[in-house]
Structures are given as C-alpha cells and as structure tokens.
Short mmCIF file of the N, C-alpha and C atoms (twelve columns), coordinates in Angstrom:
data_MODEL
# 
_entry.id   MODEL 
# 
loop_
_atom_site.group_PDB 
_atom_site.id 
_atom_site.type_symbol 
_atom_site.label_atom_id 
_atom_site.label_alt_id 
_atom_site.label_comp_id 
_atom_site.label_asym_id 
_atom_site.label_seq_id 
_atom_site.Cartn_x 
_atom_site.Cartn_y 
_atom_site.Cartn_z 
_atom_site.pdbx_PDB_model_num 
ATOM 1   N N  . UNK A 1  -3.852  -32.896 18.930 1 
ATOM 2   C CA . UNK A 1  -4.178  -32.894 17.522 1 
ATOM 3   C C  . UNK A 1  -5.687  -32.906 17.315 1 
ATOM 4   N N  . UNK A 2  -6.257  -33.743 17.796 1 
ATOM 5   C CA . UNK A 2  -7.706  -33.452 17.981 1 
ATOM 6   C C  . UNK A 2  -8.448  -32.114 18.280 1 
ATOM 7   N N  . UNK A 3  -7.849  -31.427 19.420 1 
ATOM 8   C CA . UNK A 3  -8.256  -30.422 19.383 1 
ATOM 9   C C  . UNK A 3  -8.136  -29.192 18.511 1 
ATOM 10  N N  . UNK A 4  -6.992  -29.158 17.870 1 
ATOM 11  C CA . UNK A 4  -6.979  -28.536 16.316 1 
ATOM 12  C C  . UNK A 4  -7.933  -28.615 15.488 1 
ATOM 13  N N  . UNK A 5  -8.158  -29.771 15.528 1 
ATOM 14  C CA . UNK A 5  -9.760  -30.100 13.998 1 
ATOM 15  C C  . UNK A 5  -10.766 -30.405 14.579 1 
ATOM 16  N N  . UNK A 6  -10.874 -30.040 16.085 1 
ATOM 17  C CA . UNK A 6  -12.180 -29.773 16.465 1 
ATOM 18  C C  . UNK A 6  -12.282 -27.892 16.010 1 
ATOM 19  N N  . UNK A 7  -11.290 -27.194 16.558 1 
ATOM 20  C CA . UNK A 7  -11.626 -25.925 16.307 1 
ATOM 21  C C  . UNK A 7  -11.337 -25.683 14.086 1 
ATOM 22  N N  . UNK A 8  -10.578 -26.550 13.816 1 
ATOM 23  C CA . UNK A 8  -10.693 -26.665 12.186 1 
ATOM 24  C C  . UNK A 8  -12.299 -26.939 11.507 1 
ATOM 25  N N  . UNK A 9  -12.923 -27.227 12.580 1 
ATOM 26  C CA . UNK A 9  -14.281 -28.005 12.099 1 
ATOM 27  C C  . UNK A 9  -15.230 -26.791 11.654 1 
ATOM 28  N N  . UNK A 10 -15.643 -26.796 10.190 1 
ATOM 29  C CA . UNK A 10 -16.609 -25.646 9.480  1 
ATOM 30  C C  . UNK A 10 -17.619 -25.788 10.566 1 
ATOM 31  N N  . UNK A 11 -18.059 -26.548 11.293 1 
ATOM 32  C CA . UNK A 11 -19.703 -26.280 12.084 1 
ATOM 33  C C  . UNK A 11 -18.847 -25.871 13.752 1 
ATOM 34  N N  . UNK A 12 -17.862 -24.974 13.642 1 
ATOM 35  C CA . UNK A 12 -17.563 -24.820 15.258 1 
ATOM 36  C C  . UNK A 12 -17.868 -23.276 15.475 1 
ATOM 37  N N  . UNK A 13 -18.162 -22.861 16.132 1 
ATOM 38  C CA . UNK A 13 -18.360 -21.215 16.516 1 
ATOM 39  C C  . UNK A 13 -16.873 -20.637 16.569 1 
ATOM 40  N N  . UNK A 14 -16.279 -21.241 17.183 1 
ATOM 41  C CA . UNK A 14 -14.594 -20.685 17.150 1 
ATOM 42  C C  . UNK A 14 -13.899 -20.540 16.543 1 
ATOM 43  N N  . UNK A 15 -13.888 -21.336 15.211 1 
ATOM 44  C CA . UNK A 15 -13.443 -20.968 13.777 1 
ATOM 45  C C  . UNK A 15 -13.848 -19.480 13.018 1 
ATOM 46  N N  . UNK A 16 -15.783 -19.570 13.254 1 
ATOM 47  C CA . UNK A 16 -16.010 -18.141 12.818 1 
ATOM 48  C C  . UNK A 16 -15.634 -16.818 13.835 1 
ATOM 49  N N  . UNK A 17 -15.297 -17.134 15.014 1 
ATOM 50  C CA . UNK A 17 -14.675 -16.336 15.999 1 
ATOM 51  C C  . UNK A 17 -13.366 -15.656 15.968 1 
ATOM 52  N N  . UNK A 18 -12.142 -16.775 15.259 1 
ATOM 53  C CA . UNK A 18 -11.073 -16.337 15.050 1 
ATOM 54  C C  . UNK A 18 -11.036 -15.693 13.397 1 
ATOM 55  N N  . UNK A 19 -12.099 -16.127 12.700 1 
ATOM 56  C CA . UNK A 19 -11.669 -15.424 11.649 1 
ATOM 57  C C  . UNK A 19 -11.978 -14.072 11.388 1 
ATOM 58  N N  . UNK A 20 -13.249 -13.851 12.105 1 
ATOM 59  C CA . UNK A 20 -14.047 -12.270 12.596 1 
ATOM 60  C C  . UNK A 20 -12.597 -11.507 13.284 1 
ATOM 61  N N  . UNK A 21 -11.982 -12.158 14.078 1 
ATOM 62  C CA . UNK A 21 -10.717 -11.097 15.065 1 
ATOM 63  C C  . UNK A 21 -9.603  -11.310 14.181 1 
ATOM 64  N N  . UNK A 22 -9.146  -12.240 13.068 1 
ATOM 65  C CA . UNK A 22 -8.360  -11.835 12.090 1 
ATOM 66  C C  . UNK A 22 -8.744  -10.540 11.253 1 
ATOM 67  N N  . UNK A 23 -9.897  -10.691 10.726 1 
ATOM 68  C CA . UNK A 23 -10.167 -9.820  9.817  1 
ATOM 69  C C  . UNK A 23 -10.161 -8.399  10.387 1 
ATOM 70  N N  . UNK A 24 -10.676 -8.090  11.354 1 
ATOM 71  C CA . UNK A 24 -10.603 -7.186  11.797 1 
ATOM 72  C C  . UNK A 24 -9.830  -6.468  12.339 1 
ATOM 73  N N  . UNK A 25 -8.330  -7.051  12.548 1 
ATOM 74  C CA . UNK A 25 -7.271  -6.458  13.173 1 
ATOM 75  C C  . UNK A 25 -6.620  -6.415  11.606 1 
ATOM 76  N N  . UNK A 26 -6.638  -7.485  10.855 1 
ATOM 77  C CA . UNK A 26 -5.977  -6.929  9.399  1 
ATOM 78  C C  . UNK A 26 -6.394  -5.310  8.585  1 
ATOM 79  N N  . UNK A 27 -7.133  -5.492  8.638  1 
ATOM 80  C CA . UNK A 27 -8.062  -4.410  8.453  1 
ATOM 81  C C  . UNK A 27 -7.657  -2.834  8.701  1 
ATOM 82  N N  . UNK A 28 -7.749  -3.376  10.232 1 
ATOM 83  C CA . UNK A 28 -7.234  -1.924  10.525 1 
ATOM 84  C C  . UNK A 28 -5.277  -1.721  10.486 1 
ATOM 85  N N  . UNK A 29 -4.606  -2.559  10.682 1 
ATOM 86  C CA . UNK A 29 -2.995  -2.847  10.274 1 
ATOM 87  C C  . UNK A 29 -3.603  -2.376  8.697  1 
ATOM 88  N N  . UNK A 30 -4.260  -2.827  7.952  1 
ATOM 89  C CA . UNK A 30 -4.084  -2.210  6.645  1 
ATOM 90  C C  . UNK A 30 -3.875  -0.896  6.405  1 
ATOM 91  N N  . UNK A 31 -5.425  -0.323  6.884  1 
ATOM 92  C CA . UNK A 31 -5.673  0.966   6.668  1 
ATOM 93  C C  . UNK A 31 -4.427  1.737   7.188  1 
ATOM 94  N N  . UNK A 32 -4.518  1.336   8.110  1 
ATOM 95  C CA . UNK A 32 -3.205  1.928   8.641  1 
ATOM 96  C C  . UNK A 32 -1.964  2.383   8.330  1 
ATOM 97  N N  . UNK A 33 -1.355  1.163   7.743  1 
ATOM 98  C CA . UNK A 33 -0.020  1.218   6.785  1 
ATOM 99  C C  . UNK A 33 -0.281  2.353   5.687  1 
ATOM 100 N N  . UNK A 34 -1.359  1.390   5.089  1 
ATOM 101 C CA . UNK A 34 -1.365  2.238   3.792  1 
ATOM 102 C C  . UNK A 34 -1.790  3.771   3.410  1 
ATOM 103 N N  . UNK A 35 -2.381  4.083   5.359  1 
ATOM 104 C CA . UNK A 35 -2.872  5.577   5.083  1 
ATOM 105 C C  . UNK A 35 -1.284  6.932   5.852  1 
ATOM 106 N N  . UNK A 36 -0.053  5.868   6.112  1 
ATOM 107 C CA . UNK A 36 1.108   6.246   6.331  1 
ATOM 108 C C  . UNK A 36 2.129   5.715   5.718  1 
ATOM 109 N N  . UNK A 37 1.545   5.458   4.258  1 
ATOM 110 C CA . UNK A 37 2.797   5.060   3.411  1 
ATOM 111 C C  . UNK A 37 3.882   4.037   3.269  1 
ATOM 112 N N  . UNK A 38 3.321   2.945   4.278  1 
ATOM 113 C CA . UNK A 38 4.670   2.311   4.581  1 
ATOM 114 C C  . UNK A 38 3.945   0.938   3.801  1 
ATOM 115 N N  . UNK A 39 4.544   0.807   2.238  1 
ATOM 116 C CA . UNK A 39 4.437   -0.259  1.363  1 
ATOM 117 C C  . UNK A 39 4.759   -1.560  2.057  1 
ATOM 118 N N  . UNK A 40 6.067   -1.682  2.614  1 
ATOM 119 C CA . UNK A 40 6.552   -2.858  2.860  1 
ATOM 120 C C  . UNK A 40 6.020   -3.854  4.102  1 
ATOM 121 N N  . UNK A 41 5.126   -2.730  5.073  1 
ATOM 122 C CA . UNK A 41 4.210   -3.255  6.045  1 
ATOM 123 C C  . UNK A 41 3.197   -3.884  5.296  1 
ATOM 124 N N  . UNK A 42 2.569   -2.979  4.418  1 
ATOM 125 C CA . UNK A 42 1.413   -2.953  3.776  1 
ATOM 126 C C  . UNK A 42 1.326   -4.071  3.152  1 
ATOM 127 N N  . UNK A 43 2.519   -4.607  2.181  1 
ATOM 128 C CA . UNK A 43 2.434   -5.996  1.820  1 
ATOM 129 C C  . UNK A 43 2.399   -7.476  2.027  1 
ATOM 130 N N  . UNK A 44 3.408   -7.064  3.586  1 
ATOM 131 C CA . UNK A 44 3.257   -8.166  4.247  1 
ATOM 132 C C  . UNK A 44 2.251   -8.770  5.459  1 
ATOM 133 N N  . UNK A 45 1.581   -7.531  5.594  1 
ATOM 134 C CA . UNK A 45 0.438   -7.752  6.445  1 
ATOM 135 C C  . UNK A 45 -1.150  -8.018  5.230  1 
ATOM 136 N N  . UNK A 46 -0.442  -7.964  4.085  1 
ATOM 137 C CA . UNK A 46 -1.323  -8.360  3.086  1 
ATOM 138 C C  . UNK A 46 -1.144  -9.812  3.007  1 
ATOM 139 N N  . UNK A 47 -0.034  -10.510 3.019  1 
ATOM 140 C CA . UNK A 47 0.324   -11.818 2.558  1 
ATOM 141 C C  . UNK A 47 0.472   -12.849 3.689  1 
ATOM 142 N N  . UNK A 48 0.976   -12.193 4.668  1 
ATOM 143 C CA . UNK A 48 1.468   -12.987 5.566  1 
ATOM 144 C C  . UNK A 48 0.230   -13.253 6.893  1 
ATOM 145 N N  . UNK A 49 -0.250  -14.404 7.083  1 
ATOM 146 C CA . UNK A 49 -1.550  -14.265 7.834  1 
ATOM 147 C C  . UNK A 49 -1.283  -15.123 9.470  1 
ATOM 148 N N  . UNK A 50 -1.418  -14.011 10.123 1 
ATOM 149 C CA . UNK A 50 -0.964  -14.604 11.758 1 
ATOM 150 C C  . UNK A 50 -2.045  -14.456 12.767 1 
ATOM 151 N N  . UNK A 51 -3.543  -14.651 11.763 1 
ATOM 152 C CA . UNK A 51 -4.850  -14.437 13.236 1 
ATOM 153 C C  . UNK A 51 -4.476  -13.407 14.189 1 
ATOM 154 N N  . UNK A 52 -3.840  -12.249 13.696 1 
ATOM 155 C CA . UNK A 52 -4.169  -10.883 14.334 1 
ATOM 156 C C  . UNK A 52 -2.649  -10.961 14.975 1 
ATOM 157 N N  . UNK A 53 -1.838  -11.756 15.060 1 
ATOM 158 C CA . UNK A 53 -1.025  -11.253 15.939 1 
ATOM 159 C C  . UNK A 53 0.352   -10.428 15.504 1 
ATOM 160 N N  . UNK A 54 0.635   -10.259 13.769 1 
ATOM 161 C CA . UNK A 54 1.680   -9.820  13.733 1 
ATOM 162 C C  . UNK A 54 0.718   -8.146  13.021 1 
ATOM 163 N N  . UNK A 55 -0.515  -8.321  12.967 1 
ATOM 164 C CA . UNK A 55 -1.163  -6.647  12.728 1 
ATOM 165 C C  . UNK A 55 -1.655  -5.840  14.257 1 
ATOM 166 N N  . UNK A 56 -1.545  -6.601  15.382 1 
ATOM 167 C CA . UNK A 56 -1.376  -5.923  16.470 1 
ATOM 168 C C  . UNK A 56 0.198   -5.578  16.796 1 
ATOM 169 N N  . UNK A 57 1.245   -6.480  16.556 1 
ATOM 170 C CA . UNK A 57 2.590   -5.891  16.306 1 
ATOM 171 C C  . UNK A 57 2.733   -4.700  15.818 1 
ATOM 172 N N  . UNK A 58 2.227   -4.443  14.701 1 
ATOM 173 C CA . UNK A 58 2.847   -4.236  13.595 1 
ATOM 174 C C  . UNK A 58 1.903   -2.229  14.480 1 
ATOM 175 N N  . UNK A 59 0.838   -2.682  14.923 1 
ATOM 176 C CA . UNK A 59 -0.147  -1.020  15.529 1 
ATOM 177 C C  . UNK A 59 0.744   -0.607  16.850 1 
ATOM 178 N N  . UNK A 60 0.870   -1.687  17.454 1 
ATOM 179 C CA . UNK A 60 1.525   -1.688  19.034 1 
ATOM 180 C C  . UNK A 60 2.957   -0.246  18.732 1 
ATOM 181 N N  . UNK A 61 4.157   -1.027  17.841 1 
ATOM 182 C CA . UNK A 61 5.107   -0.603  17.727 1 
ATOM 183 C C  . UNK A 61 5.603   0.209   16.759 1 
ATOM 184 N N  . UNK A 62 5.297   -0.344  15.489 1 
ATOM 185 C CA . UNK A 62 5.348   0.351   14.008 1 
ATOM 186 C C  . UNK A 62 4.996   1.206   13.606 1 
ATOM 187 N N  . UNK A 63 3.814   1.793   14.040 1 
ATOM 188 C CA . UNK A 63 2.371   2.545   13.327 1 
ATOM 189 C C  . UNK A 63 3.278   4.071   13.667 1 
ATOM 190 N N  . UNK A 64 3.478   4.980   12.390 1 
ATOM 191 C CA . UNK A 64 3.963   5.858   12.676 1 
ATOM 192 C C  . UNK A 64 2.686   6.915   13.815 1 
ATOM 193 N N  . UNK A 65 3.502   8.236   14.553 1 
ATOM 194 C CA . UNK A 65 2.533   8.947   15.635 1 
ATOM 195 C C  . UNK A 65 1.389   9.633   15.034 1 
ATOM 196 N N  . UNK A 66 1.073   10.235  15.508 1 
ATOM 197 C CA . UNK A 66 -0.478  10.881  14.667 1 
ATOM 198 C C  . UNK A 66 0.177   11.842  15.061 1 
ATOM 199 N N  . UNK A 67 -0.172  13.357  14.710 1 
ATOM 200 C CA . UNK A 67 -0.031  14.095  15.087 1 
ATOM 201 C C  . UNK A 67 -1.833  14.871  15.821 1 
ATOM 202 N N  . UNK A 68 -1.645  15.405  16.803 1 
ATOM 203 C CA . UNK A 68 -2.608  16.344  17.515 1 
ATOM 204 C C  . UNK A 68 -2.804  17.194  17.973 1 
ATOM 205 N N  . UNK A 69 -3.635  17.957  17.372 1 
ATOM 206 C CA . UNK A 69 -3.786  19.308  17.528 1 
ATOM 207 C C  . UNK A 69 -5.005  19.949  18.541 1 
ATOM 208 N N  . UNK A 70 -4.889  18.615  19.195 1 
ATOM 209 C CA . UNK A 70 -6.133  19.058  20.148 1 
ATOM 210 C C  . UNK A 70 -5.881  20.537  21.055 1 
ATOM 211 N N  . UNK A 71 -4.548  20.059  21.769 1 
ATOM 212 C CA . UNK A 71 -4.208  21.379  22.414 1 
ATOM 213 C C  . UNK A 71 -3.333  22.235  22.115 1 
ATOM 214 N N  . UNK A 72 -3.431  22.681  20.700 1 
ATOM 215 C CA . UNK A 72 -3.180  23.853  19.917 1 
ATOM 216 C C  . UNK A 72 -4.077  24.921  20.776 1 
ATOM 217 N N  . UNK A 73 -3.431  26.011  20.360 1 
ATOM 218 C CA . UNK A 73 -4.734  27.033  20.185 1 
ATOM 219 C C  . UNK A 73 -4.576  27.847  18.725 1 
ATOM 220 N N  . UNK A 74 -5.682  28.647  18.826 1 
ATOM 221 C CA . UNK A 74 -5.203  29.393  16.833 1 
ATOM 222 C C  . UNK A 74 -4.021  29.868  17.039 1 
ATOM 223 N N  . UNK A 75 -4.086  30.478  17.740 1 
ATOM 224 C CA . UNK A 75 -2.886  31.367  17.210 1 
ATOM 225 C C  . UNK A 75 -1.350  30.628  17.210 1 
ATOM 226 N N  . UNK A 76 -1.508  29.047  17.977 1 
ATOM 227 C CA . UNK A 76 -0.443  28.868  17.482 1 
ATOM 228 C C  . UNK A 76 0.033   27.991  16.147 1 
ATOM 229 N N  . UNK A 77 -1.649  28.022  15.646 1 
ATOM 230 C CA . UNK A 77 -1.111  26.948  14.437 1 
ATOM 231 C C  . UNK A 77 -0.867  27.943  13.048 1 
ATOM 232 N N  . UNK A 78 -0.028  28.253  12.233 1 
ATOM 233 C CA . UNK A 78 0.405   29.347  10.805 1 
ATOM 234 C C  . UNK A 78 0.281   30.592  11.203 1 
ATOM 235 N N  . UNK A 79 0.634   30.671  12.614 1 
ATOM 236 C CA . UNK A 79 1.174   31.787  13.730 1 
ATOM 237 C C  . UNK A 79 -0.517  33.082  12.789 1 
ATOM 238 N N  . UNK A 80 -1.497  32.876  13.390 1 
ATOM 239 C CA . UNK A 80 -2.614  33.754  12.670 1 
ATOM 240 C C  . UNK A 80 -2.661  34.396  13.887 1 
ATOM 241 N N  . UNK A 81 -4.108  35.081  13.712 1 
ATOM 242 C CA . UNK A 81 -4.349  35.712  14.739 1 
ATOM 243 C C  . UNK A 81 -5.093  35.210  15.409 1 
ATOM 244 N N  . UNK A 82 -5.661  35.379  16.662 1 
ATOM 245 C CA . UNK A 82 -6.686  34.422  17.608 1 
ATOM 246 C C  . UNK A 82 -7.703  34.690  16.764 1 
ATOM 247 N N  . UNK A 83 -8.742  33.938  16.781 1 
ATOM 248 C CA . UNK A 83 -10.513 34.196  16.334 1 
ATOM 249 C C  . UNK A 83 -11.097 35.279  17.379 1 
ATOM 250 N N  . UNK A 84 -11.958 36.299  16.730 1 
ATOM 251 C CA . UNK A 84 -12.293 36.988  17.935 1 
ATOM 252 C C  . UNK A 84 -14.471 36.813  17.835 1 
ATOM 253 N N  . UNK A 85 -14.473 36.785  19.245 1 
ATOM 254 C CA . UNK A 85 -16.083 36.130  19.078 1 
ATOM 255 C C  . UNK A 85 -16.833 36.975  18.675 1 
# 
C-alpha cells in the first residue's frame, strides 16, 4: 500500500511517466477508431481509462487492416494503362 502512494505522490517522476504512456497510447487507439469508424471502440476507449493497456488491446487485435498499395503496380490499380517514361 505504501508503494501505491509513493508512485500516487504529485512530486514522483513515475506518476508523470505513466501518464505521458497513457496519453499517448489513448491517443493513438483514438485516432484510430475514429479514423475506421468504429463508434463503440471510440467511446469506450474515451471513458474507460486502463494506463494504456486496453488501447494497446484494442491496436494489437481490433484495429481494422490498412490496406497497401505498396506493391501494386499501375496498371493494376482501375486496370489503366502503365505510365510510360
């Protein structure tokens, strides 16, 4: 118990440590959700506060795929024609 409200203590470095790696994993679980539509993530990773561990869940497993087009080539993306140099 002590050691709880030593790290509870406003003058500890580890307090501003965990709240820097909350914020920053919320953050991006936000953007995230909300830049793939999914409200019901979006709200509860708004409300519900777990020091990063249920917005690394939530990227780990949830986070719909990206899509990538790295190794496309033209011609196969709206079937065009190749670019010619």
């Amino acid at each position: 118990m002590n050691n709880i409200m030593h790290v509870l203590n406003p003058n500890s470095p580890i307090l501003y440590l965990l709240i820097a790696w909350s914020v920053v994993w919320k953050g991006i679980a936000l953007w995230h959700s909300a830049r793939n539509k999914q409200l019901i993530w979006y709200i509860t990773l708004l409300i519900v506060n777990t020091v990063g561990i249920l917005e690394i869940i939530y990227l780990v497993f949830f986070k719909k795929k990206e899509i990538s087009f790295i190794n496309c080539s033209p011609t196969k993306i709206g079937n065009k024609r190749p670019l010619k140099n």
